[in-house]
Amino acid sequence: MTDVAIIGAGPAGLQAALTLGRMHRSVVVLDAGRYRNDRADAMHNLIGHDGQTPAAFRAAARAELARYDSVRFVAAEVGEVTGAAGGFRLSTGEGDHVASRVILATGMRDTLPDIPGIEAAFGSSVAHCPFCHGHEFAGRSVALIGPGPFLEHMSALMAPIASALVAFPRGGALDEGAARRLALRGTEIEPAPVLSARGDAEGIDLALEGGGSRRFGGALVQLATEPAAPHAARLGVERSELGAVLVDPFGRSSVPGVYAAGDVAQQRSMPAPMWAVWSAIATGAAAATGALQDIVAAEAAALERAVPA
Ligand SMILES: Cc1cc2nc3c(=O)[nH]c(=O)nc-3n(C[C@H](O)[C@H](O)[C@H](O)COP(=O)(O)OP(=O)(O)OC[C@H]3O[C@@H](n4cnc5c(N)ncnc54)[C@H](O)[C@@H]3O)c2cc1C
């Protein structure tokens, strides 16, 4: 039986595989080939890799993992996961895999605001996270598109970076307090809804209700985000409101033998999941370490049973 099955080969799953491979534990990494940041021109806020494309990052990780004989990759979508610690069965169209422990590193998926043209520009002139792509809009005017709390948060983070900020409220009018706080930070409020967008290498044109249009150096939009895979829900692990798996510092979920890492995991002590590559890498290593600790403990118990003192 394989020691650990890792579902997902984004940064979290790749790092978990490295940690376990270096400890000579058998690992199968199952990958459906869909990565959350695949649409991004480049990856940022990861020391040593700032500006690298997500595909180049994954390729470098795979090349490193090829040095570890106990790590195996399978390109397959995992359907059902059944069983319990010591014997999980993962079904795929290419056959089943049996593993003692399972790490869920399946990530989240996003839905963009329903504005024609936004999807095509997402990852270049449209972004959602200032930590990832705010600096790329430095010195430019930036449109903020979303509900009040998002607009206020982005306005605060982007104020030192952008040359000007314009808020486009969606999902209801702004209350007086929010409008005042945006104004205090110098963020203009544009009440005309955005009808469509057209992005290019230098920025984005927004067509507005009423016939006008405005040009910006970039736009930040709020996404709707949900788990990319159903396994956590089906396994009955405890989850947050957003559907993230609640884990301890070693990635352990509420179900023994099931661990989670990356975007799909949330530390119980944190108010929200940390959706970033640095966090996916850190929690991937932590979940692999947790799984290894539990395997070692189970081995010790089995040895004691086999050879009683
Ligand atoms: C446009 C965009 C740009 C971003 N830019 C940055 C950035 O610059 N810097 C940064 O730190 N963060 C960035 N992020 C966030 C970053 O993408 C995530 O934090 C990171 O990818 C999380 O890694 P992960 O391994 O948890 O998930 P992912 O990278 O999403 O990987 C999920 C893995 O699970 C697999 N999977 C899912 N379901 C199944 C299944 N049923 N069977 C088998 N495999 C399955 C997928 O194939 C994939 O291998 C960005 C996000 C977006 C949307």
XYZ file of C-alpha atoms and ligand atoms in Angstrom:
362
model
C 0.000 0.000 0.000
C 1.185 3.521 -0.770
C 1.980 5.553 2.345
C 0.348 8.805 1.234
C -1.919 9.774 -1.653
C -1.803 13.484 -2.418
C -4.707 14.853 -4.427
C -3.439 17.938 -6.236
C -0.143 19.033 -7.771
C -0.237 22.774 -7.232
C 2.336 24.314 -4.855
C 0.764 22.599 -1.808
C 0.729 19.083 -3.258
C 4.176 19.465 -4.838
C 5.763 20.583 -1.563
C 4.008 17.793 0.368
C 5.415 15.303 -2.152
C 8.926 16.718 -1.718
C 8.780 16.461 2.073
C 7.568 12.850 1.958
C 9.859 11.873 -0.924
C 12.879 13.092 1.004
C 11.786 10.816 3.878
C 11.613 7.831 1.480
C 7.888 7.300 1.975
C 5.862 6.104 -0.991
C 3.690 8.826 -2.476
C 1.242 8.993 -5.338
C 0.322 12.491 -6.526
C -2.957 12.586 -8.441
C -3.473 15.634 -10.614
C -6.450 16.724 -12.708
C -4.310 19.425 -14.365
C -6.324 22.506 -13.268
C -4.367 25.108 -11.301
C -5.891 28.170 -9.683
C -3.280 30.682 -10.855
C -2.870 29.272 -14.356
C -4.390 32.389 -15.907
C -1.849 34.716 -14.288
C 0.901 36.205 -16.479
C 3.308 35.771 -13.574
C 3.482 34.763 -9.926
C 4.524 37.282 -7.263
C 5.233 37.588 -3.554
C 7.245 34.375 -3.410
C 10.883 34.989 -2.628
C 13.210 33.382 -5.147
C 10.397 33.073 -7.700
C 8.965 36.598 -7.978
C 7.822 37.122 -11.575
C 8.078 33.462 -12.628
C 5.153 31.992 -14.568
C 3.071 29.453 -12.618
C 3.810 26.830 -15.285
C 7.590 27.373 -14.985
C 7.334 27.075 -11.196
C 5.470 23.755 -11.452
C 7.873 22.441 -14.100
C 10.876 23.231 -11.870
C 9.175 21.500 -8.932
C 8.422 18.412 -11.025
C 12.046 18.280 -12.204
C 13.205 18.364 -8.577
C 10.729 15.647 -7.590
C 11.939 13.383 -10.406
C 15.041 12.806 -8.252
C 12.955 11.005 -5.597
C 12.159 7.396 -6.520
C 9.296 6.999 -4.055
C 7.233 9.825 -5.614
C 4.923 8.932 -8.488
C 2.647 11.246 -10.498
C -0.624 10.158 -12.054
C -2.561 12.504 -14.338
C -6.102 11.707 -13.270
C -9.232 13.184 -11.739
C -9.980 11.609 -8.359
C -13.638 10.723 -7.900
C -14.649 8.967 -4.704
C -12.381 8.646 -1.680
C -13.535 5.897 0.689
C -12.061 4.027 3.646
C -10.272 5.133 6.783
C -6.786 5.794 8.174
C -4.591 2.852 7.216
C -6.582 2.105 4.055
C -8.137 4.764 1.823
C -9.262 3.913 -1.698
C -9.152 6.692 -4.300
C -11.005 6.007 -7.520
C -10.014 7.511 -10.861
C -10.924 6.797 -14.473
C -7.486 5.176 -14.794
C -7.995 2.774 -11.876
C -7.978 2.846 -8.086
C -5.184 3.794 -5.685
C -4.916 2.574 -2.102
C -3.060 4.627 0.486
C -2.643 4.740 4.228
C -3.123 8.531 4.425
C -4.648 11.174 2.141
C -3.613 14.802 1.739
C -6.222 17.030 0.117
C -4.390 19.739 -1.856
C -7.172 20.341 -4.332
C -7.333 24.136 -4.110
C -10.230 26.504 -4.712
C -11.890 27.755 -7.886
C -13.118 31.233 -8.698
C -16.066 32.810 -10.434
C -15.493 36.290 -11.824
C -18.048 39.107 -11.752
C -20.532 38.684 -14.572
C -19.145 41.505 -16.746
C -18.344 40.672 -20.389
C -14.616 41.059 -21.082
C -13.441 40.676 -17.463
C -12.714 36.965 -17.830
C -10.454 37.507 -20.873
C -8.390 40.130 -19.020
C -8.135 38.186 -15.738
C -4.536 37.472 -14.810
C -3.136 40.503 -16.668
C -5.021 43.832 -16.541
C -7.618 42.385 -14.146
C -6.534 40.921 -10.812
C -8.091 40.152 -7.441
C -5.231 40.310 -4.937
C -2.988 43.341 -4.277
C -0.318 41.155 -2.650
C -0.060 39.178 -5.900
C -0.559 41.859 -8.538
C -0.924 45.287 -6.872
C 2.666 46.337 -7.565
C 2.163 45.605 -11.274
C -0.419 48.455 -11.267
C 1.961 50.898 -9.510
C 1.601 54.510 -10.601
C -1.545 53.745 -12.604
C -5.191 54.586 -12.045
C -6.978 51.468 -10.825
C -10.667 50.531 -10.896
C -12.005 48.636 -7.878
C -15.100 46.559 -8.655
C -17.077 44.831 -5.911
C -19.242 45.277 -2.824
C -18.572 47.904 -0.128
C -16.294 45.900 2.223
C -14.121 44.810 -0.727
C -13.877 48.396 -2.000
C -12.798 49.691 1.405
C -10.227 46.933 1.879
C -8.728 47.411 -1.596
C -8.755 51.187 -1.240
C -6.699 50.934 1.961
C -4.192 48.461 0.478
C -3.825 50.137 -2.915
C -3.670 53.774 -1.747
C 0.168 53.902 -1.591
C 0.536 51.980 -4.875
C -1.947 53.395 -7.408
C -1.920 56.951 -8.790
C -5.724 57.117 -8.410
C -8.479 54.760 -7.281
C -12.053 54.650 -8.537
C -14.614 52.442 -6.783
C -17.443 50.807 -8.734
C -19.910 49.446 -6.145
C -21.659 46.198 -7.044
C -24.294 44.235 -5.192
C -26.090 47.234 -3.673
C -25.448 50.902 -2.985
C -22.704 51.934 -0.562
C -23.820 52.976 2.889
C -22.915 56.469 4.076
C -20.086 55.291 6.323
C -18.379 53.318 3.567
C -18.728 56.199 1.107
C -17.188 58.581 3.660
C -14.269 56.262 4.437
C -13.517 55.790 0.734
C -13.619 59.559 0.239
C -11.251 60.070 3.205
C -8.698 57.878 1.423
C -9.180 59.858 -1.773
C -10.995 57.057 -3.610
C -13.538 58.352 -6.120
C -16.914 56.592 -6.261
C -18.329 55.994 -9.741
C -22.029 55.129 -9.457
C -22.512 54.127 -13.129
C -22.412 50.312 -13.327
C -19.796 48.664 -15.546
C -21.435 47.043 -18.579
C -18.368 45.530 -20.226
C -14.577 45.605 -20.214
C -11.783 45.372 -22.753
C -8.277 44.702 -21.464
C -4.955 45.200 -23.270
C -1.265 45.205 -22.374
C -1.394 48.696 -20.810
C -4.734 48.628 -19.030
C -8.455 48.272 -19.415
C -11.422 50.203 -20.856
C -14.673 49.989 -18.923
C -17.947 50.746 -20.737
C -20.476 52.260 -18.334
C -24.240 52.339 -18.173
C -25.437 55.599 -19.712
C -23.014 55.432 -22.627
C -19.734 56.668 -21.138
C -16.486 54.787 -20.803
C -13.375 55.128 -18.622
C -9.837 53.908 -19.046
C -7.699 52.500 -16.217
C -4.237 51.035 -15.829
C -5.801 47.966 -14.211
C -8.768 46.669 -12.260
C -9.170 44.720 -9.051
C -12.348 42.662 -8.778
C -13.926 40.565 -6.078
C -14.218 36.866 -6.904
C -16.672 34.270 -5.657
C -14.567 31.341 -4.466
C -15.432 27.747 -3.578
C -13.598 24.431 -3.138
C -12.415 22.998 -6.464
C -13.153 19.393 -5.465
C -15.880 17.589 -3.507
C -13.723 15.227 -1.417
C -13.661 17.258 1.796
C -17.443 17.552 1.860
C -17.939 13.864 1.036
C -15.407 12.692 3.636
C -17.318 14.657 6.265
C -14.341 16.664 7.527
C -15.113 19.778 9.532
C -15.081 22.827 7.270
C -15.267 26.611 7.460
C -18.118 28.709 6.055
C -16.159 29.019 2.795
C -15.812 25.243 2.574
C -12.133 25.151 3.579
C -10.971 22.152 5.608
C -10.259 23.193 9.208
C -6.846 21.845 10.177
C -4.364 21.845 13.041
C -0.823 23.211 12.499
C 0.181 19.837 10.964
C -2.663 19.819 8.466
C -4.758 17.252 10.332
C -8.473 17.470 9.591
C -11.226 16.275 11.928
C -11.160 12.853 10.187
C -8.149 10.689 11.170
C -5.839 10.027 8.236
C -7.158 12.953 6.165
C -4.948 16.054 5.939
C -5.361 19.261 3.955
C -2.953 21.877 2.618
C -2.930 24.948 0.420
C -5.965 27.000 -0.506
C -8.421 24.289 0.525
C -7.092 24.266 4.104
C -7.621 26.733 6.916
C -5.791 26.747 10.229
C -8.329 26.644 13.056
C -6.585 29.623 14.667
C -6.890 31.827 11.563
C -9.954 33.938 10.721
C -9.708 33.016 7.015
C -7.702 30.755 4.706
C -4.442 32.254 3.380
C -4.795 32.010 -0.369
C -1.201 32.399 -1.537
C 1.600 30.272 -2.918
C 3.863 30.858 0.100
C 1.128 29.547 2.367
C 0.398 26.582 0.083
C 4.066 25.602 0.236
C 4.272 26.013 4.018
C 1.072 24.093 4.703
C 2.022 21.413 2.167
C 5.196 20.732 4.137
C 3.249 20.833 7.416
C 0.586 18.363 6.237
C 3.255 15.983 4.937
C 5.001 16.197 8.301
C 1.719 15.540 10.136
C 0.970 12.518 7.959
C 4.495 11.185 8.509
C 4.263 11.657 12.296
C 1.001 9.694 12.346
C 2.389 6.919 10.129
C 5.429 6.600 12.395
C 3.172 6.466 15.481
C 1.002 3.763 13.876
C 4.128 1.780 12.943
C 5.415 2.021 16.522
C 2.082 0.767 17.878
C 2.090 -2.138 15.391
C 5.662 -3.089 16.386
C 4.666 -3.064 20.067
C 1.711 -5.340 19.318
C 3.890 -7.707 17.266
C 6.643 -7.915 19.886
C 5.089 -7.197 23.316
C 7.535 -6.107 26.011
C -5.315 34.699 -11.235
C -4.622 34.327 -9.954
C -3.343 34.783 -9.720
C -2.689 34.458 -8.537
N -1.450 34.967 -8.330
C -0.788 34.674 -7.195
C 0.501 35.226 -6.952
O 1.031 35.998 -7.750
N 1.124 34.891 -5.790
C 0.541 34.070 -4.861
O 1.144 33.801 -3.824
N -0.683 33.532 -5.078
C -1.356 33.813 -6.214
N -2.603 33.292 -6.428
C -3.132 32.314 -5.456
C -2.518 30.936 -5.785
O -2.898 30.565 -7.085
C -2.995 29.867 -4.806
O -2.796 30.306 -3.476
C -2.210 28.557 -5.018
O -2.312 28.129 -6.347
C -2.736 27.492 -4.076
O -2.070 26.296 -4.327
P -2.795 24.895 -4.115
O -1.732 23.883 -4.341
O -3.542 24.906 -2.840
O -3.920 24.834 -5.250
P -3.815 24.836 -6.886
O -2.546 25.482 -7.319
O -5.083 25.426 -7.332
O -3.749 23.298 -7.228
C -4.873 22.466 -7.052
C -4.509 21.079 -7.530
O -5.583 20.168 -7.223
C -5.856 19.389 -8.371
N -7.215 18.853 -8.279
C -8.372 19.496 -7.966
N -9.407 18.635 -7.972
C -8.890 17.419 -8.284
C -9.439 16.120 -8.450
N -10.746 15.872 -8.290
N -8.613 15.095 -8.781
C -7.284 15.301 -8.956
N -6.704 16.511 -8.806
C -7.496 17.556 -8.485
C -5.594 20.325 -9.533
O -5.432 19.635 -10.751
C -4.299 20.971 -9.039
O -3.220 20.115 -9.303
C -3.310 33.628 -7.576
C -4.610 33.158 -7.815
C -5.274 33.512 -8.980
C -6.679 33.037 -9.196
